[in-house]
Amino acid sequence: NGKPTRLLEGFLKNRGLTRDDIKIEATERGRYVFAHLIKKGRKTPEVIATALPEILKNIESPKAMVWNHSRFRFIRPIRWLVALFDQRVFPLDLAGIRSSNRTRGPLTGIGSEFRLRTGIEYEQVLKRTGIIVDPEKRVKKIKLGIARELKKIGGKPVIDEELLRMISGMVERPLVASGTIDPGYLKLPEPILIRVIRDLQHCIPIRGRKGIKGRFLVVLDGKDSMKKNAIRGYEQVMKARLADAQFYYENDLKTGLEPLVPQEKDVVWLEGKGNLLEKTERLIKITAWLGKRYPVDLERLMRAAYLSKADLLTSLVREKDFTPLQGIAGAFYARALGEDRIVAKAIGEQYLPKFAGDRLPETDIGAILSLGDRIDNILAGFAIGRMPSGSEDPLALRRQAYGVIEIMVDKRIEVSLKEMVEFPLSLYPELKGKYGPVLGLFRERLRRFLIDQGFRFDLVEGIIDVCDIPYDTLIRARHLTRFRRRKDFEVLVIGQKRLANILKGIKTVGDVEEHRFCHETERALFRIARNAEPEVMKGVKNKDYDLVLKTLIAMRPTIDRFFDDVLVMHEDQDLRKNRLALVSYVRSIYNRFANFSKLTGGEDAQG
């Protein structure tokens, strides 16, 4: 309607812009708002002197501390600062330290200073002390060290690129070594072992044929001479943490999961939205409703939903070092306590996906459980007034809604977003009248999902205007994208735009009355529409969208003749109403697939 959205208004306000500073441009992915800004250049030393302190201040860490009178918070004491531009030192003050052209080697040799003539010398000067400045070279050396150690002890490292780069960032002189784990702890569930070895100790677990081996790799910072003592230290700390984990695990098995469910009433789930037991009860209702619309074993689903949050009360998960194992812990406890294998796995999948690009639930029950959990989380967020707004999303509801879309597409769940929202919303009396905003969040995430798949914005708009079954929208988008390359695609769009233009501003029309036709072209259009409608309906039902699109294109010549031969807005009121009803009927057939009037192409088509 030409008015800026709230999101655009926030964008303009945050950047000090007005509507005169922006313009709308067409891209391959649709029409976007662009702001063109011209800023006067500044000298490099001036930019660095301003930006560097801010960059360092904005490095967030829960362990940042104040180290001196400057009150500057950082993860380590800042002892010296090198700032060179070409061959000149430029003045910079940070945390009470003045910049210079002098650097030092490893902290063990802190008295050794090196004067730098240019910044280019930095890497080579430190290399002589054993420090590898380039992070890529450190990663390469670590990989070589891992391969060398594995030749001695066998197995495969449990490591990914993220862990590798994190370890690389913790050391200056990487040295890979191996340590030993007490065999008695290897009976613990694998997720506990990996949590301790990899996440808490920042070491590398090794997997053998029978699971995690009694050896681990550690990347030390220093020389071979310090290896023995360092490894002993790692082994001692790891033993203590594994002993704690074993204690929690064995005690939790004695208690079981089912007795913990009634105790959920004593746990606050979300401030302002009741306790954990109430959450579980809603989850059972939502998943039961979803389970009747998707072929799953309802008995297993109900069992998984009932036990899904019990692990939050276990000793293990309540210990902050192991809290990230929520869901995963529920899965291995359920299995150890004799629960059905599928039920246990579903409990472990309930929080998937955890982040963009994460894996999705494999089991159907796990998928439904995850859907129910996310839907309830989103409604609870709306209920306490913490829904997304502009760039703010305090409870990450957008991410959770995106996960709902991903799962529905992956499992091909044939439930519309409208239907999916209606029943869960009835469990929240305080959200009466909020159906629109809640549905809007899911539709917006569906839009984002389809655009992320590479589909054009206008195509996405045309499809979700008439269909909000996520998997179905994806299939339609694929067909329409292929069809768009055809020469006759423009013909299809123009035909729909002519229908839309003639109906613009008209709110209601009646039924078509054949006896009022007074022109053969009217009768011809009605005949072809009646013949096309069952074909289109059959194609939509069977997802044979090539048939649908071919049928719609075949209607175009008759639509053209109708507009050439017949005056729709006739002065005779009865004729006008009947012709508008005919146009509306024809358009409704098109709209069973997409609202083509939202697609670019044929913009000048008139009724």
Coordinates of C-alpha atoms in Angstrom, one line a residue:
N1 CA 0.0 0.0 0.0
G2 CA 3.0 2.3 -0.3
K3 CA 3.4 2.7 3.5
P4 CA 6.6 1.7 5.3
T5 CA 6.4 -1.4 7.5
R6 CA 7.3 -1.2 11.2
L7 CA 10.5 -3.1 10.4
L8 CA 11.4 -0.4 7.8
E9 CA 10.5 2.4 10.2
G10 CA 12.8 0.9 12.8
F11 CA 15.6 0.5 10.2
L12 CA 15.3 4.2 9.2
K13 CA 15.2 5.4 12.9
N14 CA 18.2 3.3 13.9
R15 CA 20.3 4.7 11.1
G16 CA 19.1 8.3 11.2
L17 CA 17.5 8.1 7.8
T18 CA 14.3 9.4 6.2
R19 CA 12.1 8.0 3.5
D20 CA 13.9 10.3 1.1
D21 CA 17.1 8.4 1.6
I22 CA 15.8 5.1 0.4
K23 CA 14.6 3.6 -2.9
I24 CA 13.0 0.4 -3.9
E25 CA 14.9 -1.7 -6.5
A26 CA 14.0 -5.0 -8.2
T27 CA 16.4 -7.9 -7.7
E28 CA 16.3 -11.5 -8.8
R29 CA 14.8 -12.3 -5.4
G30 CA 12.1 -9.6 -5.6
R31 CA 11.8 -5.9 -4.7
Y32 CA 14.0 -4.7 -1.8
V33 CA 14.5 -1.4 -0.1
F34 CA 18.0 0.1 -0.5
A35 CA 19.6 3.1 1.3
H36 CA 22.4 4.8 -0.5
L37 CA 24.8 6.6 1.9
I38 CA 27.9 8.7 1.2
K39 CA 30.3 9.1 4.1
K40 CA 33.4 11.3 4.0
G41 CA 36.6 9.2 4.1
R42 CA 38.9 9.2 7.1
K43 CA 42.6 8.4 7.4
T44 CA 43.5 4.8 8.3
P45 CA 45.3 5.5 11.6
E46 CA 42.3 7.6 12.8
V47 CA 39.9 4.8 11.9
I48 CA 42.0 2.1 13.6
A49 CA 42.6 4.3 16.7
T50 CA 38.8 4.6 17.1
A51 CA 37.7 1.2 16.0
L52 CA 40.2 -1.1 17.7
P53 CA 39.3 -0.3 21.3
E54 CA 35.6 -0.7 20.5
I55 CA 36.2 -4.0 18.8
L56 CA 38.1 -5.3 21.9
K57 CA 35.4 -3.9 24.2
N58 CA 32.7 -5.8 22.3
I59 CA 34.4 -9.2 22.6
E60 CA 31.9 -10.8 25.0
S61 CA 33.0 -13.4 27.5
P62 CA 31.4 -14.5 30.8
K63 CA 34.9 -14.7 32.2
A64 CA 36.0 -11.2 31.4
M65 CA 37.6 -9.4 34.3
V66 CA 39.0 -6.0 35.4
W67 CA 42.8 -6.3 35.6
N68 CA 44.0 -2.8 36.5
H69 CA 43.0 0.8 37.4
S70 CA 41.6 1.4 33.8
R71 CA 38.6 -0.8 34.6
F72 CA 38.9 -2.2 31.1
R73 CA 37.3 -5.7 31.1
F74 CA 39.1 -8.4 29.1
I75 CA 39.6 -12.2 29.3
R76 CA 43.3 -11.8 30.1
P77 CA 45.6 -9.0 31.3
I78 CA 46.8 -6.8 28.5
R79 CA 50.6 -6.4 29.0
W80 CA 51.7 -4.7 25.9
L81 CA 50.3 -3.3 22.7
V82 CA 51.8 -3.1 19.2
A83 CA 50.3 -0.6 16.8
L84 CA 52.2 0.1 13.6
F85 CA 51.2 1.8 10.4
D86 CA 53.9 1.3 7.8
Q87 CA 57.0 2.1 9.8
R88 CA 55.4 4.5 12.2
V89 CA 54.0 3.8 15.7
F90 CA 50.6 5.5 15.9
P91 CA 49.4 6.5 19.4
L92 CA 46.8 4.2 21.0
D93 CA 45.8 3.8 24.6
L94 CA 44.0 0.7 25.7
A95 CA 43.5 -0.6 29.3
G96 CA 46.1 1.8 30.5
I97 CA 48.7 0.5 28.0
R98 CA 50.4 2.8 25.5
S99 CA 51.1 1.4 22.0
S100 CA 54.7 0.8 20.8
N101 CA 56.7 -1.1 18.2
R102 CA 58.0 -3.7 20.7
T103 CA 56.6 -7.2 21.1
R104 CA 57.6 -10.2 23.2
G105 CA 57.8 -13.9 22.8
P106 CA 56.1 -16.7 24.9
L107 CA 55.1 -15.7 28.4
T108 CA 57.7 -18.1 29.8
G109 CA 60.3 -15.8 28.3
I110 CA 58.6 -12.6 29.1
G111 CA 61.8 -10.7 29.4
S112 CA 62.7 -11.1 25.7
E113 CA 61.6 -8.1 23.7
F114 CA 61.7 -7.6 19.9
R115 CA 61.6 -4.3 18.1
L116 CA 59.6 -4.3 14.9
R117 CA 60.6 -2.0 12.1
T118 CA 57.4 -2.7 10.1
G119 CA 54.2 -4.6 10.7
I120 CA 55.3 -7.1 8.0
E121 CA 58.0 -8.4 10.3
Y122 CA 55.6 -9.4 13.0
E123 CA 54.9 -13.0 11.9
Q124 CA 58.6 -13.8 11.1
V125 CA 59.9 -12.3 14.4
L126 CA 57.5 -14.4 16.5
K127 CA 58.1 -17.5 14.4
R128 CA 61.7 -17.5 15.7
T129 CA 60.3 -17.9 19.2
G130 CA 58.0 -20.8 18.2
I131 CA 54.8 -18.8 18.0
I132 CA 52.7 -19.4 14.9
V133 CA 50.7 -16.2 14.3
D134 CA 48.7 -17.3 11.2
P135 CA 45.6 -19.2 12.5
E136 CA 45.5 -21.3 9.3
K137 CA 49.0 -22.4 9.8
R138 CA 48.2 -23.3 13.4
V139 CA 45.3 -25.4 12.3
K140 CA 47.4 -27.2 9.7
K141 CA 50.1 -28.0 12.3
I142 CA 47.4 -29.3 14.7
K143 CA 45.9 -31.5 12.0
L144 CA 49.4 -33.0 11.3
G145 CA 49.9 -33.6 15.0
I146 CA 46.5 -35.3 15.3
A147 CA 47.3 -37.6 12.4
R148 CA 50.7 -38.4 13.9
E149 CA 49.3 -39.4 17.3
L150 CA 46.5 -41.5 15.8
K151 CA 49.0 -43.6 14.0
K152 CA 50.3 -44.6 17.4
I153 CA 47.0 -45.2 19.2
G154 CA 44.4 -45.8 16.5
G155 CA 40.8 -44.7 16.3
K156 CA 39.1 -41.7 14.8
P157 CA 39.0 -38.2 16.4
V158 CA 35.6 -36.8 17.4
I159 CA 36.3 -33.3 16.2
D160 CA 34.7 -30.8 13.8
E161 CA 36.0 -27.6 12.2
E162 CA 34.5 -25.4 15.0
L163 CA 36.3 -27.3 17.8
L164 CA 39.5 -27.3 15.8
R165 CA 39.5 -23.6 15.3
M166 CA 38.6 -22.9 18.9
I167 CA 41.5 -25.0 20.1
S168 CA 43.7 -23.2 17.5
G169 CA 42.7 -19.9 19.1
M170 CA 43.7 -21.1 22.5
V171 CA 47.4 -21.8 21.7
E172 CA 50.4 -20.0 20.2
R173 CA 52.8 -23.0 19.9
P174 CA 50.5 -26.0 19.2
L175 CA 51.8 -29.4 20.4
V176 CA 49.5 -32.4 20.1
A177 CA 49.8 -35.2 22.7
S178 CA 47.7 -38.0 24.0
G179 CA 46.4 -38.9 27.5
T180 CA 44.6 -41.8 29.1
I181 CA 41.1 -42.2 30.6
D182 CA 40.4 -44.6 33.5
P183 CA 38.6 -47.6 31.8
G184 CA 36.0 -47.6 34.6
Y185 CA 34.5 -44.4 33.2
L186 CA 34.1 -45.7 29.7
K187 CA 30.8 -47.4 30.7
L188 CA 29.2 -44.0 30.9
P189 CA 26.9 -42.9 28.0
E190 CA 28.9 -41.6 25.1
P191 CA 27.3 -38.1 25.3
I192 CA 28.7 -37.7 28.9
L193 CA 32.2 -38.7 27.8
I194 CA 32.2 -36.3 24.9
R195 CA 30.8 -33.5 27.0
V196 CA 33.6 -33.9 29.6
I197 CA 36.5 -34.6 27.1
R198 CA 35.6 -32.2 24.3
D199 CA 33.3 -29.5 25.7
L200 CA 34.7 -29.1 29.3
Q201 CA 38.3 -30.0 28.8
H202 CA 38.7 -28.9 25.2
C203 CA 40.4 -32.2 24.3
I204 CA 39.7 -34.5 21.4
P205 CA 37.8 -37.8 22.1
I206 CA 38.8 -40.8 20.1
R207 CA 36.2 -43.3 18.8
G208 CA 37.1 -46.9 18.3
R209 CA 35.0 -49.9 17.1
K210 CA 33.2 -50.3 20.4
G211 CA 32.7 -46.6 21.2
I212 CA 34.9 -43.9 22.9
K213 CA 38.4 -45.2 23.6
G214 CA 40.3 -44.8 26.8
R215 CA 42.6 -42.3 25.1
F216 CA 42.2 -38.7 24.2
L217 CA 44.2 -36.0 22.3
V218 CA 45.1 -32.7 23.8
V219 CA 46.7 -29.6 22.1
L220 CA 49.2 -28.2 24.4
D221 CA 50.9 -24.8 24.2
G222 CA 54.6 -25.1 24.5
K223 CA 57.5 -27.4 24.1
D224 CA 58.1 -31.2 24.4
S225 CA 59.8 -30.8 27.7
M226 CA 56.5 -29.7 29.4
K227 CA 54.4 -32.5 27.8
K228 CA 54.5 -35.0 30.5
N229 CA 53.4 -32.7 33.4
A230 CA 50.7 -31.1 31.2
I231 CA 49.2 -34.4 30.3
R232 CA 49.1 -35.5 33.9
G233 CA 47.2 -32.4 34.8
Y234 CA 44.6 -32.9 32.1
E235 CA 44.2 -36.6 33.2
Q236 CA 43.6 -35.6 36.8
V237 CA 41.0 -32.9 36.0
M238 CA 39.3 -35.2 33.6
K239 CA 39.2 -38.0 36.2
A240 CA 37.5 -35.7 38.7
R241 CA 34.9 -34.5 36.3
L242 CA 34.1 -38.0 35.1
A243 CA 33.8 -39.2 38.7
D244 CA 31.2 -36.4 39.3
A245 CA 29.3 -37.4 36.2
Q246 CA 29.3 -41.1 37.2
F247 CA 28.0 -40.2 40.6
Y248 CA 25.1 -38.1 39.1
Y249 CA 24.4 -40.8 36.5
E250 CA 24.2 -43.7 38.9
N251 CA 22.0 -41.8 41.4
D252 CA 19.6 -40.7 38.6
L253 CA 19.2 -44.3 37.4
K254 CA 18.2 -45.2 41.0
T255 CA 15.5 -42.5 40.9
G256 CA 14.3 -43.1 37.4
L257 CA 12.5 -40.6 35.1
E258 CA 8.8 -41.3 35.8
P259 CA 8.9 -40.4 39.5
L260 CA 10.3 -37.0 38.5
V261 CA 7.3 -36.0 36.3
P262 CA 5.0 -35.0 39.3
Q263 CA 7.9 -33.0 40.7
E264 CA 7.8 -30.8 37.6
K265 CA 5.1 -28.7 39.3
D266 CA 7.8 -27.3 41.6
V267 CA 9.9 -26.0 38.7
V268 CA 9.2 -22.6 37.2
W269 CA 9.2 -23.1 33.4
L270 CA 8.9 -19.6 32.0
E271 CA 8.5 -16.6 34.3
G272 CA 4.9 -15.6 34.0
K273 CA 3.8 -18.8 32.4
G274 CA 3.4 -21.4 35.0
N275 CA 5.4 -24.5 36.0
L276 CA 7.1 -27.3 34.1
L277 CA 4.3 -29.8 34.7
E278 CA 1.8 -27.4 33.1
K279 CA 4.2 -27.2 30.1
T280 CA 4.3 -31.0 29.9
E281 CA 0.5 -31.3 30.1
R282 CA 0.1 -28.8 27.2
L283 CA 2.8 -30.6 25.2
I284 CA 0.9 -33.9 25.6
K285 CA -2.3 -32.3 24.3
I286 CA -0.6 -30.6 21.4
T287 CA 1.4 -33.6 20.3
A288 CA -1.8 -35.8 20.6
W289 CA -3.6 -33.4 18.3
L290 CA -0.7 -33.4 15.8
G291 CA -0.3 -37.2 16.1
K292 CA -3.8 -37.7 14.8
R293 CA -3.0 -35.7 11.7
Y294 CA 0.3 -37.5 10.9
P295 CA 0.8 -41.3 10.9
V296 CA 2.7 -42.0 14.1
D297 CA 2.3 -44.6 17.0
L298 CA 0.2 -42.5 19.4
E299 CA 1.0 -44.7 22.4
R300 CA 4.8 -44.2 21.9
L301 CA 4.2 -40.5 21.2
M302 CA 2.3 -40.0 24.4
R303 CA 4.9 -41.8 26.4
A304 CA 7.7 -39.7 24.9
A305 CA 5.7 -36.5 25.6
Y306 CA 5.1 -37.5 29.2
L307 CA 8.7 -38.2 29.9
S308 CA 10.2 -35.5 27.7
K309 CA 11.0 -32.9 30.4
A310 CA 11.8 -35.2 33.3
D311 CA 15.5 -35.1 32.7
L312 CA 15.5 -31.4 33.6
L313 CA 15.1 -32.6 37.2
T314 CA 17.9 -35.1 37.1
S315 CA 21.1 -34.5 39.1
L316 CA 23.1 -34.6 36.0
V317 CA 21.2 -32.0 34.0
R318 CA 20.8 -29.7 37.0
E319 CA 24.6 -29.5 37.3
K320 CA 25.5 -26.5 35.1
D321 CA 28.4 -28.3 33.4
F322 CA 26.0 -30.9 32.1
T323 CA 22.8 -28.8 31.5
P324 CA 23.5 -28.7 27.7
L325 CA 22.7 -32.5 27.7
Q326 CA 19.0 -31.8 28.3
G327 CA 17.0 -34.0 26.0
I328 CA 20.1 -36.1 25.2
A329 CA 20.3 -37.2 28.9
G330 CA 16.6 -38.0 28.8
A331 CA 17.2 -40.3 25.9
F332 CA 20.0 -42.3 27.4
Y333 CA 18.3 -42.5 30.8
A334 CA 15.1 -43.7 29.1
R335 CA 17.0 -46.4 27.3
A336 CA 18.9 -47.5 30.3
L337 CA 15.7 -47.7 32.3
G338 CA 14.1 -50.0 29.7
E339 CA 11.9 -47.6 27.8
D340 CA 11.1 -48.3 24.1
R341 CA 14.0 -47.5 21.8
I342 CA 11.9 -45.2 19.6
V343 CA 10.5 -43.4 22.6
A344 CA 14.0 -42.8 24.0
K345 CA 15.4 -41.5 20.7
A346 CA 12.4 -39.2 20.3
I347 CA 13.1 -37.7 23.7
G348 CA 16.7 -37.0 22.5
E349 CA 15.4 -35.3 19.4
Q350 CA 12.9 -33.0 20.9
Y351 CA 15.2 -29.9 20.8
L352 CA 16.3 -30.4 17.2
P353 CA 17.2 -28.3 15.2
K354 CA 19.0 -26.2 17.8
F355 CA 20.5 -23.8 15.3
A356 CA 20.5 -22.9 11.6
G357 CA 21.8 -25.8 9.6
D358 CA 21.5 -28.3 12.5
R359 CA 20.2 -31.8 11.8
L360 CA 16.5 -32.5 12.1
P361 CA 14.7 -35.2 14.1
E362 CA 15.0 -38.6 12.4
T363 CA 12.1 -40.3 14.0
D364 CA 8.5 -39.3 13.3
I365 CA 7.7 -39.2 17.0
G366 CA 10.8 -37.0 17.6
A367 CA 9.6 -34.6 14.9
I368 CA 6.1 -34.3 16.3
L369 CA 7.5 -33.9 19.8
S370 CA 9.8 -31.1 18.6
L371 CA 6.9 -29.4 16.7
G372 CA 4.7 -29.5 19.8
D373 CA 7.5 -28.1 22.0
R374 CA 8.2 -25.2 19.7
I375 CA 4.6 -24.3 19.1
D376 CA 4.0 -24.2 22.8
N377 CA 7.2 -22.1 23.4
I378 CA 6.1 -19.6 20.8
L379 CA 2.6 -19.3 22.2
A380 CA 4.0 -18.9 25.7
G381 CA 6.2 -16.1 24.4
F382 CA 3.2 -14.3 23.0
A383 CA 1.3 -14.9 26.2
I384 CA 3.8 -13.1 28.3
G385 CA 4.3 -10.3 25.8
R386 CA 7.8 -11.3 24.6
M387 CA 7.1 -11.8 21.0
P388 CA 9.5 -10.7 18.2
S389 CA 9.5 -7.0 17.4
G390 CA 11.7 -5.4 14.8
S391 CA 15.2 -6.6 15.3
E392 CA 14.4 -7.8 18.9
D393 CA 13.5 -11.4 19.6
P394 CA 14.3 -12.1 23.3
L395 CA 13.1 -15.7 23.3
A396 CA 14.3 -16.6 19.8
L397 CA 10.8 -17.3 18.6
R398 CA 11.6 -16.6 15.0
R399 CA 14.3 -19.3 15.1
Q400 CA 11.9 -21.7 16.7
A401 CA 9.2 -21.0 14.1
Y402 CA 11.7 -21.5 11.4
G403 CA 12.5 -24.9 12.9
V404 CA 8.7 -25.7 12.8
I405 CA 8.8 -25.0 9.0
E406 CA 11.9 -27.1 8.5
I407 CA 10.5 -30.1 10.3
M408 CA 7.1 -29.9 8.5
V409 CA 8.8 -29.8 5.2
D410 CA 11.2 -32.6 6.0
K411 CA 8.5 -34.9 7.3
R412 CA 6.0 -33.8 4.6
I413 CA 3.4 -33.0 7.2
E414 CA 0.2 -32.1 5.4
V415 CA -1.2 -29.6 8.0
S416 CA -1.7 -26.0 7.2
L417 CA -0.2 -23.3 9.4
K418 CA -3.7 -22.0 10.0
E419 CA -4.9 -25.4 11.3
M420 CA -1.7 -25.9 13.2
V421 CA -2.1 -22.7 15.2
E422 CA -5.8 -23.0 15.9
F423 CA -5.9 -25.9 18.4
P424 CA -2.8 -25.0 20.5
L425 CA -4.1 -21.4 20.7
S426 CA -7.2 -22.7 22.5
L427 CA -4.9 -23.8 25.4
Y428 CA -4.0 -20.1 26.0
P429 CA -7.2 -18.2 26.9
E430 CA -5.1 -15.1 27.3
L431 CA -4.3 -15.2 23.6
K432 CA -7.9 -14.8 22.5
G433 CA -7.8 -12.4 19.6
K434 CA -4.1 -13.0 18.9
Y435 CA -4.6 -15.6 16.2
G436 CA -3.5 -13.1 13.5
P437 CA -0.1 -12.1 15.0
V438 CA 0.7 -15.7 15.9
L439 CA -0.1 -17.0 12.4
G440 CA 1.8 -14.0 11.0
L441 CA 5.0 -15.2 12.6
F442 CA 4.7 -18.6 11.1
R443 CA 3.8 -17.3 7.7
E444 CA 6.8 -14.9 7.8
R445 CA 9.1 -17.7 8.7
L446 CA 7.6 -19.8 5.8
R447 CA 8.3 -16.9 3.5
R448 CA 11.9 -16.7 4.8
F449 CA 12.4 -20.5 4.4
L450 CA 11.3 -20.5 0.8
I451 CA 13.5 -17.4 0.0
D452 CA 16.4 -19.2 1.6
Q453 CA 15.8 -22.1 -0.8
G454 CA 16.6 -19.7 -3.6
F455 CA 13.0 -18.9 -4.8
R456 CA 12.1 -15.4 -6.0
F457 CA 10.3 -13.2 -3.5
D458 CA 7.3 -12.5 -5.9
L459 CA 6.9 -16.2 -6.6
V460 CA 6.9 -17.0 -2.9
E461 CA 4.3 -14.3 -2.2
G462 CA 2.0 -15.6 -4.9
I463 CA 2.2 -19.2 -3.5
I464 CA 1.8 -18.5 0.2
D465 CA -1.1 -16.2 -0.5
V466 CA -3.2 -19.3 -1.3
C467 CA -1.4 -22.2 0.4
D468 CA 0.3 -22.4 3.8
I469 CA 1.1 -26.1 4.0
P470 CA 4.9 -25.8 4.1
Y471 CA 5.8 -28.9 2.1
D472 CA 3.2 -28.1 -0.5
T473 CA 4.4 -24.6 -0.9
L474 CA 7.9 -25.9 -1.6
I475 CA 6.7 -28.3 -4.3
R476 CA 4.6 -25.5 -5.9
A477 CA 7.6 -23.2 -5.8
R478 CA 9.8 -25.8 -7.6
H479 CA 7.2 -26.4 -10.3
L480 CA 6.5 -22.7 -10.8
T481 CA 10.2 -21.9 -11.0
R482 CA 10.7 -24.5 -13.8
F483 CA 7.6 -23.3 -15.5
R484 CA 8.7 -19.7 -15.4
R485 CA 11.5 -20.4 -17.9
R486 CA 8.9 -21.3 -20.5
K487 CA 7.9 -18.7 -23.1
D488 CA 4.2 -19.0 -22.4
F489 CA 4.7 -18.2 -18.7
E490 CA 4.2 -14.5 -19.3
V491 CA 0.9 -15.4 -20.9
L492 CA -0.3 -17.1 -17.8
V493 CA 0.7 -14.2 -15.6
I494 CA -1.0 -11.6 -17.9
G495 CA -4.2 -13.7 -17.9
Q496 CA -4.3 -13.7 -14.1
K497 CA -3.5 -10.0 -13.8
R498 CA -6.4 -9.2 -16.1
L499 CA -8.7 -11.1 -13.8
A500 CA -7.3 -9.4 -10.7
N501 CA -7.6 -5.9 -12.2
I502 CA -11.2 -6.2 -13.2
L503 CA -12.1 -7.4 -9.6
K504 CA -10.0 -4.8 -7.8
G505 CA -12.1 -3.0 -5.2
I506 CA -15.1 -5.4 -5.5
K507 CA -15.7 -7.1 -2.1
T508 CA -18.4 -9.6 -2.9
V509 CA -19.9 -11.3 -5.9
G510 CA -22.7 -13.8 -6.3
D511 CA -22.9 -17.1 -8.1
V512 CA -22.8 -17.4 -11.8
E513 CA -26.2 -17.7 -13.4
E514 CA -26.0 -19.3 -16.8
H515 CA -29.4 -18.1 -18.0
R516 CA -28.1 -14.5 -17.9
F517 CA -25.4 -15.2 -20.5
C518 CA -26.1 -13.2 -23.7
H519 CA -22.9 -13.6 -25.5
E520 CA -21.3 -16.9 -26.8
T521 CA -17.9 -15.9 -25.4
E522 CA -19.4 -15.9 -21.9
R523 CA -20.7 -19.4 -22.4
A524 CA -17.4 -20.5 -23.8
L525 CA -15.4 -19.2 -20.9
F526 CA -17.9 -20.8 -18.4
R527 CA -17.6 -24.1 -20.2
I528 CA -13.8 -24.1 -20.3
A529 CA -13.7 -23.1 -16.6
R530 CA -16.1 -25.9 -15.6
N531 CA -14.0 -28.4 -17.5
A532 CA -10.7 -27.0 -16.1
E533 CA -11.8 -26.9 -12.5
P534 CA -11.9 -30.7 -11.8
E535 CA -8.6 -31.1 -13.7
V536 CA -7.0 -28.4 -11.5
M537 CA -8.5 -29.9 -8.4
K538 CA -7.2 -33.3 -9.3
G539 CA -3.8 -31.9 -10.1
V540 CA -3.7 -30.1 -6.7
K541 CA -4.8 -33.2 -4.8
N542 CA -2.2 -35.3 -6.5
K543 CA 0.4 -32.6 -6.5
D544 CA 0.6 -32.9 -10.3
Y545 CA 1.3 -29.3 -10.8
D546 CA 2.5 -29.6 -14.4
L547 CA -1.1 -30.7 -15.2
V548 CA -2.4 -27.7 -13.2
L549 CA -0.2 -25.2 -15.0
K550 CA -0.9 -26.6 -18.4
T551 CA -4.6 -26.5 -17.7
L552 CA -4.5 -22.9 -16.6
I553 CA -2.4 -21.8 -19.6
A554 CA -5.0 -23.5 -21.9
M555 CA -7.6 -21.1 -20.5
R556 CA -5.8 -18.0 -21.7
P557 CA -7.1 -17.7 -25.3
T558 CA -10.7 -17.9 -24.1
I559 CA -10.1 -15.4 -21.4
D560 CA -8.6 -13.0 -24.0
R561 CA -11.6 -13.4 -26.3
F562 CA -13.9 -12.8 -23.3
F563 CA -12.3 -9.4 -22.5
D564 CA -12.2 -8.5 -26.2
D565 CA -15.8 -9.3 -26.9
V566 CA -17.6 -8.7 -23.6
L567 CA -17.9 -5.5 -21.5
V568 CA -17.8 -6.7 -17.9
M569 CA -18.8 -3.4 -16.3
H570 CA -22.0 -3.2 -18.3
E571 CA -24.6 -0.6 -17.4
D572 CA -27.1 -3.3 -16.9
Q573 CA -26.6 -4.2 -13.2
D574 CA -27.7 -7.9 -13.5
L575 CA -25.4 -8.4 -16.5
R576 CA -22.5 -6.7 -14.7
K577 CA -23.0 -8.8 -11.5
N578 CA -23.1 -12.0 -13.5
R579 CA -20.0 -11.2 -15.5
L580 CA -18.1 -10.3 -12.3
A581 CA -19.2 -13.6 -10.8
L582 CA -17.9 -15.4 -13.9
V583 CA -14.5 -13.5 -13.7
S584 CA -14.3 -14.3 -9.9
Y585 CA -15.1 -18.0 -10.6
V586 CA -12.3 -18.2 -13.2
R587 CA -9.9 -16.5 -10.9
S588 CA -10.7 -18.9 -8.0
I589 CA -9.6 -21.7 -10.3
Y590 CA -6.2 -20.0 -10.8
N591 CA -6.0 -19.3 -7.1
R592 CA -6.1 -23.0 -6.3
F593 CA -2.4 -23.0 -7.3
A594 CA -1.1 -19.5 -6.7
N595 CA -2.1 -15.9 -6.8
F596 CA -0.5 -15.0 -10.1
S597 CA -1.3 -11.3 -9.7
K598 CA 1.5 -11.1 -7.2
L599 CA 4.1 -12.3 -9.7
T600 CA 6.2 -9.9 -11.7
G601 CA 5.5 -9.8 -15.4
G602 CA 2.6 -8.4 -17.3
E603 CA 2.2 -5.5 -14.9
D604 CA 0.4 -3.4 -17.5
A605 CA -2.3 -6.0 -18.1
Q606 CA -5.7 -4.3 -18.0
G607 CA -9.2 -5.7 -17.5

